[in-house]
PDB file of C-alpha atoms in Angstrom:
ATOM      1  CA  PRO A   1       5.492 -32.964  20.140  1.00 62.00           C
ATOM      2  CA  PRO A   2       5.520 -30.657  22.599  1.00 61.00           C
ATOM      3  CA  THR A   3       8.001 -29.152  24.626  1.00 63.00           C
ATOM      4  CA  ALA A   4       8.861 -28.952  27.833  1.00 66.00           C
ATOM      5  CA  SER A   5       9.853 -25.290  27.038  1.00 63.00           C
ATOM      6  CA  PRO A   6       7.409 -23.417  25.119  1.00 60.00           C
ATOM      7  CA  THR A   7       8.908 -21.249  22.248  1.00 65.00           C
ATOM      8  CA  GLU A   8       8.036 -17.269  22.442  1.00 71.00           C
ATOM      9  CA  THR A   9       6.045 -15.689  19.156  1.00 81.00           C
ATOM     10  CA  GLY A  10       6.720 -12.441  17.953  1.00 89.00           C
ATOM     11  CA  ASP A  11       9.090  -9.529  18.367  1.00 94.00           C
ATOM     12  CA  LEU A  12      11.365  -9.360  21.234  1.00 96.00           C
ATOM     13  CA  ASP A  13      11.155  -6.259  23.703  1.00 96.00           C
ATOM     14  CA  VAL A  14      14.233  -4.948  23.226  1.00 97.00           C
ATOM     15  CA  PHE A  15      16.492  -4.200  20.073  1.00 98.00           C
ATOM     16  CA  TYR A  16      19.916  -5.068  18.795  1.00 98.00           C
ATOM     17  CA  PRO A  17      22.301  -3.842  15.636  1.00 98.00           C
ATOM     18  CA  ASP A  18      21.313  -5.752  12.233  1.00 97.00           C
ATOM     19  CA  THR A  19      25.022  -6.924  11.718  1.00 96.00           C
ATOM     20  CA  GLY A  20      24.014  -8.889   8.881  1.00 95.00           C
ATOM     21  CA  THR A  21      23.574  -5.949   7.021  1.00 97.00           C
ATOM     22  CA  PRO A  22      26.283  -3.690   5.733  1.00 97.00           C
ATOM     23  CA  TRP A  23      27.117  -1.306   8.312  1.00 97.00           C
ATOM     24  CA  SER A  24      26.008   1.789   6.315  1.00 97.00           C
ATOM     25  CA  GLU A  25      22.505   0.327   5.006  1.00 97.00           C
ATOM     26  CA  ALA A  26      21.903  -1.402   8.922  1.00 98.00           C
ATOM     27  CA  GLY A  27      19.765  -0.505  11.197  1.00 97.00           C
ATOM     28  CA  CYS A  28      18.480  -1.990  15.086  1.00 98.00           C
ATOM     29  CA  ILE A  29      16.145  -4.931  14.921  1.00 97.00           C
ATOM     30  CA  ASN A  30      14.011  -6.766  17.990  1.00 97.00           C
ATOM     31  CA  THR A  31      13.234 -10.065  15.699  1.00 96.00           C
ATOM     32  CA  ARG A  32      13.892 -13.063  16.745  1.00 95.00           C
ATOM     33  CA  PRO A  33      15.807 -15.444  18.028  1.00 95.00           C
ATOM     34  CA  LEU A  34      18.299 -13.054  19.695  1.00 96.00           C
ATOM     35  CA  PRO A  35      21.842 -13.855  18.791  1.00 95.00           C
ATOM     36  CA  SER A  36      24.255 -14.542  20.986  1.00 95.00           C
ATOM     37  CA  GLY A  37      26.530 -11.695  22.322  1.00 95.00           C
ATOM     38  CA  ARG A  38      25.086  -8.888  21.102  1.00 96.00           C
ATOM     39  CA  PRO A  39      24.164  -5.798  22.927  1.00 97.00           C
ATOM     40  CA  THR A  40      21.017  -4.884  23.658  1.00 98.00           C
ATOM     41  CA  PHE A  41      18.817  -1.325  24.342  1.00 98.00           C
ATOM     42  CA  ALA A  42      15.515  -0.200  25.624  1.00 98.00           C
ATOM     43  CA  THR A  43      14.616   1.645  22.102  1.00 97.00           C
ATOM     44  CA  MET A  44      15.300   1.321  18.838  1.00 97.00           C
ATOM     45  CA  LEU A  45      16.643   5.271  19.437  1.00 96.00           C
ATOM     46  CA  GLU A  46      18.884   4.076  21.817  1.00 97.00           C
ATOM     47  CA  CYS A  47      20.212   1.499  19.624  1.00 97.00           C
ATOM     48  CA  CYS A  48      20.850   3.472  16.759  1.00 97.00           C
ATOM     49  CA  ASN A  49      22.743   6.420  18.879  1.00 96.00           C
ATOM     50  CA  ALA A  50      24.646   3.125  20.355  1.00 97.00           C
ATOM     51  CA  GLU A  51      25.755   1.640  17.975  1.00 97.00           C
ATOM     52  CA  TYR A  52      24.279   3.460  14.005  1.00 97.00           C
ATOM     53  CA  GLY A  53      25.622   7.037  15.922  1.00 95.00           C
ATOM     54  CA  GLY A  54      28.130   7.924  13.067  1.00 94.00           C
ATOM     55  CA  GLN A  55      26.336   6.620  10.017  1.00 96.00           C
ATOM     56  CA  ILE A  56      25.949   9.017   7.388  1.00 95.00           C
ATOM     57  CA  SER A  57      23.499   7.713   5.516  1.00 94.00           C
ATOM     58  CA  GLY A  58      21.270   7.684   8.315  1.00 93.00           C
ATOM     59  CA  ALA A  59      19.915   4.208   7.297  1.00 96.00           C
ATOM     60  CA  CYS A  60      19.277   3.349  11.140  1.00 96.00           C
ATOM     61  CA  ILE A  61      17.502   6.744  12.185  1.00 94.00           C
ATOM     62  CA  SER A  62      14.756   6.388   9.498  1.00 94.00           C
ATOM     63  CA  MET A  63      13.974   3.255  10.336  1.00 95.00           C
ATOM     64  CA  LEU A  64      12.054   4.441  13.463  1.00 94.00           C
ATOM     65  CA  PRO A  65       8.924   4.496  13.633  1.00 90.00           C
ATOM     66  CA  SER A  66       8.589   8.320  13.225  1.00 86.00           C
ATOM     67  CA  PRO A  67      11.707   9.116  12.027  1.00 84.00           C
ATOM     68  CA  PRO A  68      13.342  12.787  12.393  1.00 77.00           C
ATOM     69  CA  THR A  69      13.496  14.941   9.352  1.00 71.00           C
ATOM     70  CA  ALA A  70      16.715  17.374   8.502  1.00 64.00           C
ATOM     71  CA  SER A  71      14.500  20.140   8.353  1.00 68.00           C
ATOM     72  CA  PRO A  72      11.307  20.207  10.886  1.00 63.00           C
ATOM     73  CA  THR A  73       8.414  22.323   9.265  1.00 69.00           C
ATOM     74  CA  GLU A  74       6.564  24.349  12.237  1.00 72.00           C
ATOM     75  CA  THR A  75       2.848  24.098  12.677  1.00 73.00           C
ATOM     76  CA  GLY A  76       0.607  26.608  13.514  1.00 72.00           C
ATOM     77  CA  ASP A  77       0.297  30.544  12.484  1.00 74.00           C
ATOM     78  CA  LEU A  78       2.973  32.968  11.508  1.00 69.00           C
ATOM     79  CA  ASP A  79       4.172  35.475  13.478  1.00 73.00           C
ATOM     80  CA  VAL A  80       4.270  38.020  10.860  1.00 75.00           C
ATOM     81  CA  PHE A  81       1.987  39.578   8.690  1.00 72.00           C
ATOM     82  CA  TYR A  82       2.338  39.488   4.509  1.00 73.00           C
ATOM     83  CA  PRO A  83       0.408  40.482   1.823  1.00 77.00           C
ATOM     84  CA  ASP A  84      -1.736  38.287   0.120  1.00 75.00           C
ATOM     85  CA  THR A  85      -1.446  39.426  -3.800  1.00 73.00           C
TER      86      THR A  85
END
């Protein structure tokens, strides 16, 4: 039967730490339901920085939609010229 308060579907608008996964492999998630007592953050990056800032593996940061790289690459032309041999 229908309920008086419908259950929401889809992901949450906030992120929280995934404490069900070992810390070195964990990240931030936004799946329902939100467990009681978990801190919440407006963005995944904010959650990663607050909850997994010292994570050597970089697991949380690597789960971002556009994760940063260890050695960023520049785009565009070079500021120097070299022989094409």
